[in-house]
Short mmCIF file of C-alpha atoms in Angstrom, two decimals:
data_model
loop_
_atom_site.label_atom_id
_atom_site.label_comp_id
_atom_site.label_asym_id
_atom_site.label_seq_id
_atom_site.Cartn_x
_atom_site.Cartn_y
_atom_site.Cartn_z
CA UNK S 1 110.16 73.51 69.76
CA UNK S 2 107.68 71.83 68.07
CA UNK S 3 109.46 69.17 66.90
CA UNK S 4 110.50 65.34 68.74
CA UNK S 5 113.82 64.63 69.32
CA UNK S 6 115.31 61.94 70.14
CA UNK S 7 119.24 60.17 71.17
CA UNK S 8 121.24 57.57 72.80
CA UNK S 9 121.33 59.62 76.34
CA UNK S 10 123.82 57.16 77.61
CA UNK S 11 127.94 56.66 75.54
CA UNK S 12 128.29 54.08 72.77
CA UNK S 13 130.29 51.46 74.60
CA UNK S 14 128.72 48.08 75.39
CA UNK S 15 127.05 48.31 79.30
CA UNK S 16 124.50 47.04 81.21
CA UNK S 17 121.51 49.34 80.13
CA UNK S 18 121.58 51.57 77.53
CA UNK S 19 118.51 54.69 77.12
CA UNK S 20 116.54 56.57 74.30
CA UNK S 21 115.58 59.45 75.16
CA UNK S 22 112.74 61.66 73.34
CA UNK S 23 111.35 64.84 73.85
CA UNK S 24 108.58 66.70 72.11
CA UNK S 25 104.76 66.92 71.28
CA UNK S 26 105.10 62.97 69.63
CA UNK S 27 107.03 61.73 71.88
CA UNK S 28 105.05 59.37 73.07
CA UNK S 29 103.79 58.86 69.54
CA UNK S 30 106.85 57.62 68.03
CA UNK S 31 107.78 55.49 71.42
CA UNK S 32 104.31 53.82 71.20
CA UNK S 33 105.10 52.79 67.69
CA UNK S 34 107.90 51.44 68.34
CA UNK S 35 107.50 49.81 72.09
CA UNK S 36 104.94 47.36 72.49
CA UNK S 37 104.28 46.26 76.45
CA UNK S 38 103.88 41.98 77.31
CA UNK S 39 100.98 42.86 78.67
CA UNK S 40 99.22 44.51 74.98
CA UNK S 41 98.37 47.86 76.06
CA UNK S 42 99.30 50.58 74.92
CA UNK S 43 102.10 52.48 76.47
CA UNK S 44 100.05 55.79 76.78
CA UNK S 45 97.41 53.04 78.84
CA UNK S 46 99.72 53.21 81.73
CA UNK S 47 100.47 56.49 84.45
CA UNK S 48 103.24 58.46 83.36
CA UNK S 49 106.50 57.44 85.30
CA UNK S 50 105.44 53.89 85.11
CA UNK S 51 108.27 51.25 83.84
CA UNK S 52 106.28 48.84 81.16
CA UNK S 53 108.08 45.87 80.10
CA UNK S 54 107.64 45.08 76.34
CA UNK S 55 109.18 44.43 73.06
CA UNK S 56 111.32 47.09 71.10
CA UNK S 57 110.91 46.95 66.91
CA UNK S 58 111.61 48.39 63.98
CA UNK S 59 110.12 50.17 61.36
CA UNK S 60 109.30 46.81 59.76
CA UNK S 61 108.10 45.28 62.58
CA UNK S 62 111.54 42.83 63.76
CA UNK S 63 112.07 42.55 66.73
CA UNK S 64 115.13 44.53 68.09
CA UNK S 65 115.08 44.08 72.05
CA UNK S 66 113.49 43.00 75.09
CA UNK S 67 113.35 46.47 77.16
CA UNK S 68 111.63 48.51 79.76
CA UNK S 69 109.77 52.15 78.69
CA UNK S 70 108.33 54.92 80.36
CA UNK S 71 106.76 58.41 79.42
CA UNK S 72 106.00 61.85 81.01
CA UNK S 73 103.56 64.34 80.57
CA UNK S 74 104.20 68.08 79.90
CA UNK S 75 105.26 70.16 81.62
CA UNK S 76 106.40 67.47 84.35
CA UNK S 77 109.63 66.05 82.73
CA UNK S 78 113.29 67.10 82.36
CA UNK S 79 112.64 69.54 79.47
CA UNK S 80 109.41 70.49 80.51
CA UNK S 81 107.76 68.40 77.63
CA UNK S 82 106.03 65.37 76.77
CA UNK S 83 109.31 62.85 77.43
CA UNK S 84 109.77 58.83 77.03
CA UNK S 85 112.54 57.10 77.49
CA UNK S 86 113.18 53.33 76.68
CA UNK S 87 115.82 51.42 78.41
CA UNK S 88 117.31 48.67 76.30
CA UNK S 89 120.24 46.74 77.03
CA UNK S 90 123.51 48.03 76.28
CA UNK S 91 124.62 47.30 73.20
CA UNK S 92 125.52 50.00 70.45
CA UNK S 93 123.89 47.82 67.63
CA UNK S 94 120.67 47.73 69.61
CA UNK S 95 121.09 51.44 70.60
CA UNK S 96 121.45 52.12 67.06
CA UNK S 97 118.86 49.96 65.48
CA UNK S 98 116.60 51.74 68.19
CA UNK S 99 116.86 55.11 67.31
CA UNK S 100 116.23 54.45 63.68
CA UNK S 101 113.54 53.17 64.52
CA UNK S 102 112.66 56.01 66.44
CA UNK S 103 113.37 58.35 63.70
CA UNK S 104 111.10 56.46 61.19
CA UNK S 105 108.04 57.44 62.96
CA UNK S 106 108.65 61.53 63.36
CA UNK S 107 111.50 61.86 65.63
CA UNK S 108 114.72 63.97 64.55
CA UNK S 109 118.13 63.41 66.11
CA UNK S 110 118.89 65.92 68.94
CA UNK S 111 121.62 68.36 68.91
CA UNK S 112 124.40 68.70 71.30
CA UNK S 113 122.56 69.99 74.90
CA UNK S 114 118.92 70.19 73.24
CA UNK S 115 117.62 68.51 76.17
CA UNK S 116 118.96 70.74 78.68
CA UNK S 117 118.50 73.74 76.26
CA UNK S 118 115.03 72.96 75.95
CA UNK S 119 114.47 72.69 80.11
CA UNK S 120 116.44 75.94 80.21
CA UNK S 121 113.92 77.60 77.58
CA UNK S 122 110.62 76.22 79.18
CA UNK S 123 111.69 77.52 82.47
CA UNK S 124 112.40 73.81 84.14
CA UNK S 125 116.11 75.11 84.92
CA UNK S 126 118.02 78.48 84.76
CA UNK S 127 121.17 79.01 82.95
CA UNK S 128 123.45 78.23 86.02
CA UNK S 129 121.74 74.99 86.45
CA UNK S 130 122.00 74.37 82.67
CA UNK S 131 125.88 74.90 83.20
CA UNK S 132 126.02 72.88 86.41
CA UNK S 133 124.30 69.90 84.34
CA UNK S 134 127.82 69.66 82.02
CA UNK S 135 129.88 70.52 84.93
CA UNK S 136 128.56 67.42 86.76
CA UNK S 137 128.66 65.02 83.67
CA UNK S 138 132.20 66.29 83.25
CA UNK S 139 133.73 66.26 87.27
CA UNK S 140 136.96 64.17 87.78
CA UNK S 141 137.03 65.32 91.36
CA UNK S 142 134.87 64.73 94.10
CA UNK S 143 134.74 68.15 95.05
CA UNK S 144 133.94 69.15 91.68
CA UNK S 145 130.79 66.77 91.11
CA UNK S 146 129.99 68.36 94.97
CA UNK S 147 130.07 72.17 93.40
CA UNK S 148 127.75 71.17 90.43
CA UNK S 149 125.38 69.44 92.30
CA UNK S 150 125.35 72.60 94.47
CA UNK S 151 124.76 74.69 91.52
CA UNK S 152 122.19 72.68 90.58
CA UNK S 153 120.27 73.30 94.04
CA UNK S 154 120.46 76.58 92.93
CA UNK S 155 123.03 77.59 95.80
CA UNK S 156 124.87 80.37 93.17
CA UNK S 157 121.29 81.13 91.69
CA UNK S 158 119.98 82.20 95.42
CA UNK S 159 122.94 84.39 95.72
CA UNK S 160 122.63 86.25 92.57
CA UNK S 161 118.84 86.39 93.29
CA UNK S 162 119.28 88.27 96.52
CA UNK S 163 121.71 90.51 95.36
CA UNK S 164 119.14 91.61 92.30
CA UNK S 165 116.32 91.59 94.25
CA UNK S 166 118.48 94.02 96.62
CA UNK S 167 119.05 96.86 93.37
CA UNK S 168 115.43 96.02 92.17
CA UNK S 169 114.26 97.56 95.52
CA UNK S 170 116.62 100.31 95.17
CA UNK S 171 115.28 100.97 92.36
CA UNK S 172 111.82 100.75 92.55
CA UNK S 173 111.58 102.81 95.72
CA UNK S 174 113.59 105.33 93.91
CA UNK S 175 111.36 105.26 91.29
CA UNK S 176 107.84 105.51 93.60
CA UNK S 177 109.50 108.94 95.04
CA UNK S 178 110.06 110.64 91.31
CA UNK S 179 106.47 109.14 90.03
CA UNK S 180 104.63 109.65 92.78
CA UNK S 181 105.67 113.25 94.64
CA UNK S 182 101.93 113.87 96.52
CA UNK S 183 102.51 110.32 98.14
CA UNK S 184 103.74 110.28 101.67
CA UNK S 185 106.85 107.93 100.34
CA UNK S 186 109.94 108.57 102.66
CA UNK S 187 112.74 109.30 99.51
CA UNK S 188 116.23 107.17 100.19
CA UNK S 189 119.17 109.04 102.14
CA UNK S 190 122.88 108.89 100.46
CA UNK S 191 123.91 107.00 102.93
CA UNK S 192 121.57 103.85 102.71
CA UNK S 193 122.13 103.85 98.91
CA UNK S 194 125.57 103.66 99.56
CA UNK S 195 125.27 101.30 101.89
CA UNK S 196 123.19 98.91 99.67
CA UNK S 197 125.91 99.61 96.60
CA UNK S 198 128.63 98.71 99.01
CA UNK S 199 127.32 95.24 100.36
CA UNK S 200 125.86 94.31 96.61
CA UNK S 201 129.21 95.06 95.21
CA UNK S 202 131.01 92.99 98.06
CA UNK S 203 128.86 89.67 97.63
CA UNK S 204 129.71 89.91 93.70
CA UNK S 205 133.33 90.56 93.94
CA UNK S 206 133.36 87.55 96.52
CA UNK S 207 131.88 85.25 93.99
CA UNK S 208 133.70 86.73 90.85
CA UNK S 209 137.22 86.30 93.27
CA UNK S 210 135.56 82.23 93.73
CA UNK S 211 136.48 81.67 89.92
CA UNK S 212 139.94 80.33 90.19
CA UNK S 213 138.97 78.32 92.99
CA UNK S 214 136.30 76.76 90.52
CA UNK S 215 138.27 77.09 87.52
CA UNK S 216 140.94 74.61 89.46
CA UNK S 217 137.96 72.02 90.12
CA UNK S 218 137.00 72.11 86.47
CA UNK S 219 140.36 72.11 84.21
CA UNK S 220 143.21 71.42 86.94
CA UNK S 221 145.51 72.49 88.51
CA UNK S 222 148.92 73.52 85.98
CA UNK S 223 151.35 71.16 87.81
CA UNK S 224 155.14 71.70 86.08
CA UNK S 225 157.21 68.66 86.77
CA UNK S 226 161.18 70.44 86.60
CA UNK S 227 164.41 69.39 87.29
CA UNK S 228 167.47 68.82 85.56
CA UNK S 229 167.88 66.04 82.63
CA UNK S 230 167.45 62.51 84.37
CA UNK S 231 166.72 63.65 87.19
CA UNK S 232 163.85 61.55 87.23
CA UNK S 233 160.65 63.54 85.98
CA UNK S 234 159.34 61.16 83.92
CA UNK S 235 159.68 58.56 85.45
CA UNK S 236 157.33 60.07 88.55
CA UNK S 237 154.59 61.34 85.49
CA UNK S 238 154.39 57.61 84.70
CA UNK S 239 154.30 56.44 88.40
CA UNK S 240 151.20 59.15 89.02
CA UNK S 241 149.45 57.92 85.71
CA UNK S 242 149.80 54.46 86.51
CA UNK S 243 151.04 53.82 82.56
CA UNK S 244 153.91 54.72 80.71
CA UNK S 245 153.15 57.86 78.98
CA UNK S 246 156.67 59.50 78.83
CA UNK S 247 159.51 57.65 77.45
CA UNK S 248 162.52 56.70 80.25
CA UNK S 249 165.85 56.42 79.24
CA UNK S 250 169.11 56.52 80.76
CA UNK S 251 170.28 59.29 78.17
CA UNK S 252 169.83 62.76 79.53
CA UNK S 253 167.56 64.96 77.98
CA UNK S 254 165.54 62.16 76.19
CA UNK S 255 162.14 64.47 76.94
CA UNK S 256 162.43 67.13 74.00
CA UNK S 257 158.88 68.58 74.39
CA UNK S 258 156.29 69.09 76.90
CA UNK S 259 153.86 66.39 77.79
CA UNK S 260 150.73 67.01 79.39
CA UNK S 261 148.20 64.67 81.22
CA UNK S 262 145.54 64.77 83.50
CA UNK S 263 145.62 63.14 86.49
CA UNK S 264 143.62 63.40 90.49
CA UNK S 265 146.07 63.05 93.46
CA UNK S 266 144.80 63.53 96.70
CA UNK S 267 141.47 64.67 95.24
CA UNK S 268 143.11 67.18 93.16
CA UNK S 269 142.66 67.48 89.15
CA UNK S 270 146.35 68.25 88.58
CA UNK S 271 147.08 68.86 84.80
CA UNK S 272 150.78 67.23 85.08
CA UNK S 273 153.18 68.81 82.37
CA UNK S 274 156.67 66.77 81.98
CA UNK S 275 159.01 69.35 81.04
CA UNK S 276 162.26 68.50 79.05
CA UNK S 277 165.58 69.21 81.89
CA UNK S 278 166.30 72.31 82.29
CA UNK S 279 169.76 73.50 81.56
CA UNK S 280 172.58 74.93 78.89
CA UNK S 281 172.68 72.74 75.60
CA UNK S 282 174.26 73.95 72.32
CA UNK S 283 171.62 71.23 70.93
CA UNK S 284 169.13 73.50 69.09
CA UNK S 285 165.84 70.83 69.62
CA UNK S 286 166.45 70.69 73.25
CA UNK S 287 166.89 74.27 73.44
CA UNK S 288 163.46 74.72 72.08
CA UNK S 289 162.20 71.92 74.57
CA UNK S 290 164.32 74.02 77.23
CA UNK S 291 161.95 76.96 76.27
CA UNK S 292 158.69 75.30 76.32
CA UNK S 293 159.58 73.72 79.89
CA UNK S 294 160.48 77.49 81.28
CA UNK S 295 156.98 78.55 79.61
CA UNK S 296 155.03 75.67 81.20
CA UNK S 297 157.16 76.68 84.83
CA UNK S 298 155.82 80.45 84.11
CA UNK S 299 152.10 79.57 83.65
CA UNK S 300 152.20 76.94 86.59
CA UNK S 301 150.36 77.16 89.52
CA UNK S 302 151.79 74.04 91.24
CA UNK S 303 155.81 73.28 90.51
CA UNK S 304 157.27 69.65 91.50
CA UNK S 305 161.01 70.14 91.47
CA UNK S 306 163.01 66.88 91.56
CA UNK S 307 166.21 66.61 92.61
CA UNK S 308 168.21 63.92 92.15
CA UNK S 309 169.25 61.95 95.43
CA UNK S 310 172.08 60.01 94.19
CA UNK S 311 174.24 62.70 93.16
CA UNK S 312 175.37 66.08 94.96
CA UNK S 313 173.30 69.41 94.30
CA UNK S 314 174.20 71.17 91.27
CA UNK S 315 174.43 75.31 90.46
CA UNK S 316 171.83 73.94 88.01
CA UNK S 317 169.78 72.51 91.02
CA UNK S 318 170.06 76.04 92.71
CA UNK S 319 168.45 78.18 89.80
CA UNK S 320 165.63 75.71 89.28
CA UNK S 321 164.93 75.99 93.12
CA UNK S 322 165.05 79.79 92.00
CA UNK S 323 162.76 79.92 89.24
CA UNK S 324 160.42 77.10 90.84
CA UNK S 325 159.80 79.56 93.80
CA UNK S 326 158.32 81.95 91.76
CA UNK S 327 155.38 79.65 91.16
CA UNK S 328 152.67 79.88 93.74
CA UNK S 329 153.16 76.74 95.24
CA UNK S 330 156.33 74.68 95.37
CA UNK S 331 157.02 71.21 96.48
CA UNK S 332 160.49 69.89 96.32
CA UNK S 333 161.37 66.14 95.99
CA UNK S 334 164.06 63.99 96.25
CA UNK S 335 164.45 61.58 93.70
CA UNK S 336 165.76 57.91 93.15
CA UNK S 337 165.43 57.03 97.03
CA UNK S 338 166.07 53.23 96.15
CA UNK S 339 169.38 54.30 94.85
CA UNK S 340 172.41 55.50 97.77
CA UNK S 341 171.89 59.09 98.72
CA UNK S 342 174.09 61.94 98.22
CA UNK S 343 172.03 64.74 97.89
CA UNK S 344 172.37 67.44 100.88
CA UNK S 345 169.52 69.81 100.81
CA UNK S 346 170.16 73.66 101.20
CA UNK S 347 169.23 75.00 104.97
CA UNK S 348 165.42 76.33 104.76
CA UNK S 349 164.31 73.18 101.93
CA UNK S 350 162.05 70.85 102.80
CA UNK S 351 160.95 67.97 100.61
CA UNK S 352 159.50 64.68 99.84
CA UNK S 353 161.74 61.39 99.19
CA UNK S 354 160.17 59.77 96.64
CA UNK S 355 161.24 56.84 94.24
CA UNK S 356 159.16 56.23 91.09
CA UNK S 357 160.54 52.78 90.84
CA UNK S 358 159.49 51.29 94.36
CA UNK S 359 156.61 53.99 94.99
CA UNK S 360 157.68 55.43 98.04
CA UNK S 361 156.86 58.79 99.17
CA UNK S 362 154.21 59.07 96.17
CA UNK S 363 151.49 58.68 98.92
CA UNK S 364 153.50 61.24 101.23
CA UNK S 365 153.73 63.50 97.87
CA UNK S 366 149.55 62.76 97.60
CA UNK S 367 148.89 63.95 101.26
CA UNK S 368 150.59 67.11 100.67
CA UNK S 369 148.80 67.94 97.21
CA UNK S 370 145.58 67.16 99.30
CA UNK S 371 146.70 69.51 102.34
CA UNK S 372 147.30 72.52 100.07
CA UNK S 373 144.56 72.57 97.46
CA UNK S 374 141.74 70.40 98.34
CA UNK S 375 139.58 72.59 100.60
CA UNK S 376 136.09 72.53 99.80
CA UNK S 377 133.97 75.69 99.62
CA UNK S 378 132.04 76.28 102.93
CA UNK S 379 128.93 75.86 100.83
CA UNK S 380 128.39 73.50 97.83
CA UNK S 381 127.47 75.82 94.42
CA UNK S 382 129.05 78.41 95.76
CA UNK S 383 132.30 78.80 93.03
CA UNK S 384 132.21 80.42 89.71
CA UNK S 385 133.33 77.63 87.24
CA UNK S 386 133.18 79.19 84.10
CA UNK S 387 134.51 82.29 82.20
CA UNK S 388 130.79 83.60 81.12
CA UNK S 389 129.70 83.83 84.43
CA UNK S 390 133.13 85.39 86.15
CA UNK S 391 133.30 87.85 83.62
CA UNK S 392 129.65 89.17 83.99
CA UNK S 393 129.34 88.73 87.09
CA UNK S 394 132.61 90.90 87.36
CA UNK S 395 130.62 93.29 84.90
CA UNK S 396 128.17 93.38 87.73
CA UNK S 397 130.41 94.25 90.45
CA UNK S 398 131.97 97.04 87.76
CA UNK S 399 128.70 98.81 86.96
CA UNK S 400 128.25 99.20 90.84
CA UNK S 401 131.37 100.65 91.78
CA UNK S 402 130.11 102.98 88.90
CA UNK S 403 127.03 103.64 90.71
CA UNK S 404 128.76 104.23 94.21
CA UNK S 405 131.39 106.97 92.23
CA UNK S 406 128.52 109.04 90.82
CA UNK S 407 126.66 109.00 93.94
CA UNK S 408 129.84 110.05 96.21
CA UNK S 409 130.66 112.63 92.86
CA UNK S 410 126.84 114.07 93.88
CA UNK S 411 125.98 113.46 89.92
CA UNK S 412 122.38 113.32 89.41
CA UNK S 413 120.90 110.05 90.30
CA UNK S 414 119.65 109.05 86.91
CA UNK S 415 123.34 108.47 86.69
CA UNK S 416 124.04 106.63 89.43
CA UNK S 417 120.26 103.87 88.35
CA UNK S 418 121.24 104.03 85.38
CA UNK S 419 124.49 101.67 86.53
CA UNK S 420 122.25 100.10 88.45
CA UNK S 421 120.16 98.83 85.88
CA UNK S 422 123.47 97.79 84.24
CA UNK S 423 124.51 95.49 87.04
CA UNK S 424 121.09 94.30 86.75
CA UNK S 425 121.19 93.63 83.10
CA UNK S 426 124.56 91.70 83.89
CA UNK S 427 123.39 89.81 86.61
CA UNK S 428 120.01 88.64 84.77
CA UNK S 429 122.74 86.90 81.64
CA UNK S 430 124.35 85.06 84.57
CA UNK S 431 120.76 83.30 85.55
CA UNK S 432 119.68 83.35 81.82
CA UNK S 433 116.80 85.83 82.85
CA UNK S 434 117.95 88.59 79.59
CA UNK S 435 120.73 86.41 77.78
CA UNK S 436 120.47 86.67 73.88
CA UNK S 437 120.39 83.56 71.86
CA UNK S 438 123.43 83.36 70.26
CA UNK S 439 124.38 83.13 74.08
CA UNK S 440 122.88 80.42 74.21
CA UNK S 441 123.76 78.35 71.72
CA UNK S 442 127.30 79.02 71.87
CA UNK S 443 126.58 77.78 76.63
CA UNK S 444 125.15 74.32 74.76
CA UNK S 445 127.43 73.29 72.31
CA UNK S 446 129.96 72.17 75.00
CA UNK S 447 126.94 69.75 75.87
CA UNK S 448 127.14 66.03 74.87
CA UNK S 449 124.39 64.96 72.23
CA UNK S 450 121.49 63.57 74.81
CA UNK S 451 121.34 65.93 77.64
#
């Protein structure tokens, strides 16, 4: 990591302030060639942290903006290096002109996550935090911005930490009995092993069980909007966007294929899919759109049935009441309350009147959303949000249940530390302590380029 890199840490859309970032061994080299203060000092003149006002230019000396600077030394910075940062106003042509400037005197542009990859390699952050970093930049959901800065206290990290440093006892007092026989070292009885295998094991399948619950904050909750043709699903995926996204017509079965948006109701990251109506059509595109919207149903976790309140409840109604119930959660809503109502719900259905033309109900509709899925954990950082760390975590939590069936078997105990050590193997790639590089690289490539 020799080398200085540097990139536009903030998007390419005109804004307010827009930042370079560097990091590196010329860091403030190539800033201090670039950034001259009002007052004619050199950058490197004033304390690290300090904001200097001065004059951005290029590499032929024009000037390209009136801007603020500032530098850190190593190791007290983001990545752990020598840092600066100059804050220009926001403009992508001054961003731009910046950072070629930048690169004329030694810096290279970053990759994707170098920033964050290089604080994870210099110790500044561990690999949960690392993750936590893009979890945060990408949160649609309060809650979810809540988890990441949670993770980023280190709140997940603690927990893996205690349960390692729980099996690294284990182990080492196992260890001092077989190296060290003439010492007076009291050797570890069945039942306390077990006992530490059993609570370890517990705490990680408790976090590896948090992952849907995090996976939901992160990518959304599958939401299937179903009913039968113009019955009024589109119509309501337009009225929760706020644009019009799906085409409305009077003609049934105008939606031929699935349409899929993201959108936060009540606090919830719902990932809305309008389905094409379901029922018998000789039609063969339809049929295929039929398909799709009984996939989407299967793979649903959330199903918004609409039925339509100005006409009377169809056998077709009845079997999409059917299939929708097979979904974890169901909400059922009456459609087209501006127009006279006919429907007459089955005994046992509750639901939501709701019309997509004068918006009522949609808040009603919000409240309930809320109500079921937008508990927050008990403790901010605690949820898995990611499939790397649920599925070696899980590994974890595998290698001990190992360990606690050759110790109940009475197999020798190098069997039973040797899963040990592999639940401690697995639980050092969750914090980054033993993860391989290629690891790694793959974790920071989801990164955006300056962070």
């Amino acid at each position: 990591m020799a080398e200085t890199i540097a990139a536009i840490a903030t998007g390419m859309v005109r804004s307010a302030v827009g930042i370079l970032r560097l990091s590196g061994p010329g860091s403030l080299a190539a800033a201090s060639a670039c950034f001259t203060p009002r007052s004619g000092r050199l950058l490197g003149d004033y304390p690290p942290g300090r904001l200097v006002l001065g004059t951005l230019r290029d590499a032929s000396g024009a000037v390209i903006d009136q801007c603020l600077a500032t530098w850190s030394r190593a190791p007290h910075s983001y990545t752990g290096e020598e840092t600066a940062e100059i804050q220009c106003h926001g403009s992508p042509t001054v961003l731009a002109a910046g950072l070629e400037a930048l690169f004329a005197h030694g810096a290279r542009q970053a990759e994707a996550g170098e920033f964050t990859k290089r604080a994870f390699l210099n110790g500044k952050l561990d690999l949960i935090q690392a993750e936590a970093v893009a979890d945060l930049i990408d949160a649609e959901t309060p809650d979810a911005a809540r988890n990441a800065a949670g993770q980023l206290e280190r709140a997940m990290t603690r927990r893996i930490e205690a349960v390692a440093d729980r099996l690294t006892d284990l182990l080492a007092h196992f260890h001092a009995v077989l190296d060290y026989p003439d010492e007076d070292i009291d050797p570890l009885e069945a039942e306390e092993i077990a006992e530490t295998l059993r609570a370890a094991a517990a705490e990680l399948d408790g976090l590896r069980a948090s992952y849907r619950r995090g996976r939901q904050l992160t990518e959304g909750i599958p939401c299937a909007i179903v009913g039968r043709p113009n019955a009024g699903k589109s119509s309501l995926l337009n009225a929760l966007l706020g644009y019009e996204r799906a085409i409305v017509t009077a003609v049934p079965g105008t939606t031929r294929d699935t349409v899929e948006e993201r959108c936060v109701l009540g606090g919830v990251l719902l990932r809305l899919m309008d389905t094409a109506g379901l029922r018998e059509t000789e039609d063969v595109v339809e049929r295929l759109g039929v398909e799709r919207s009984r996939a989407a149903l299967a793979r649903a976790e959330l199903a918004l049935v609409l039925l339509d309140g100005s006409e009377a409840l169809t056998p077709e109604d009845g079997e999409i009441l059917r299939l929708a119930g097979q979904c974890p959660h169901r909400i059922v809503l009456v459609s087209k309350s501006d127009l006279p109502q006919v429907l007459r719900l089955p005994e046992g259905i509750e639901a939501v009147t709701v019309s997509s033309v004068t918006g009522q109900g949609l808040e009603a509709l919000e409240e309930e959303i809320r109500r079921r899925f937008a508990a927050a954990p008990a403790t901010a950082g605690e949820l898995i949000t990611n499939a790397r760390q649920a599925e070696t975590v899980g590994r974890a939590a595998e290698s001990l249940q190992a360990a606690s069936e050759a110790l109940a078997e009475g197999l020798a105990p190098d069997a039973v530390l040797s899963d040990v050590e592999g639940a401690l193997a697995a639980l050092g790639q969750v914090t980054g302590r033993s993860v391989t590089e290629e690891v790694t690289a793959r974790i920071f490539q989801r990164f955006c380029v300056g962070k």
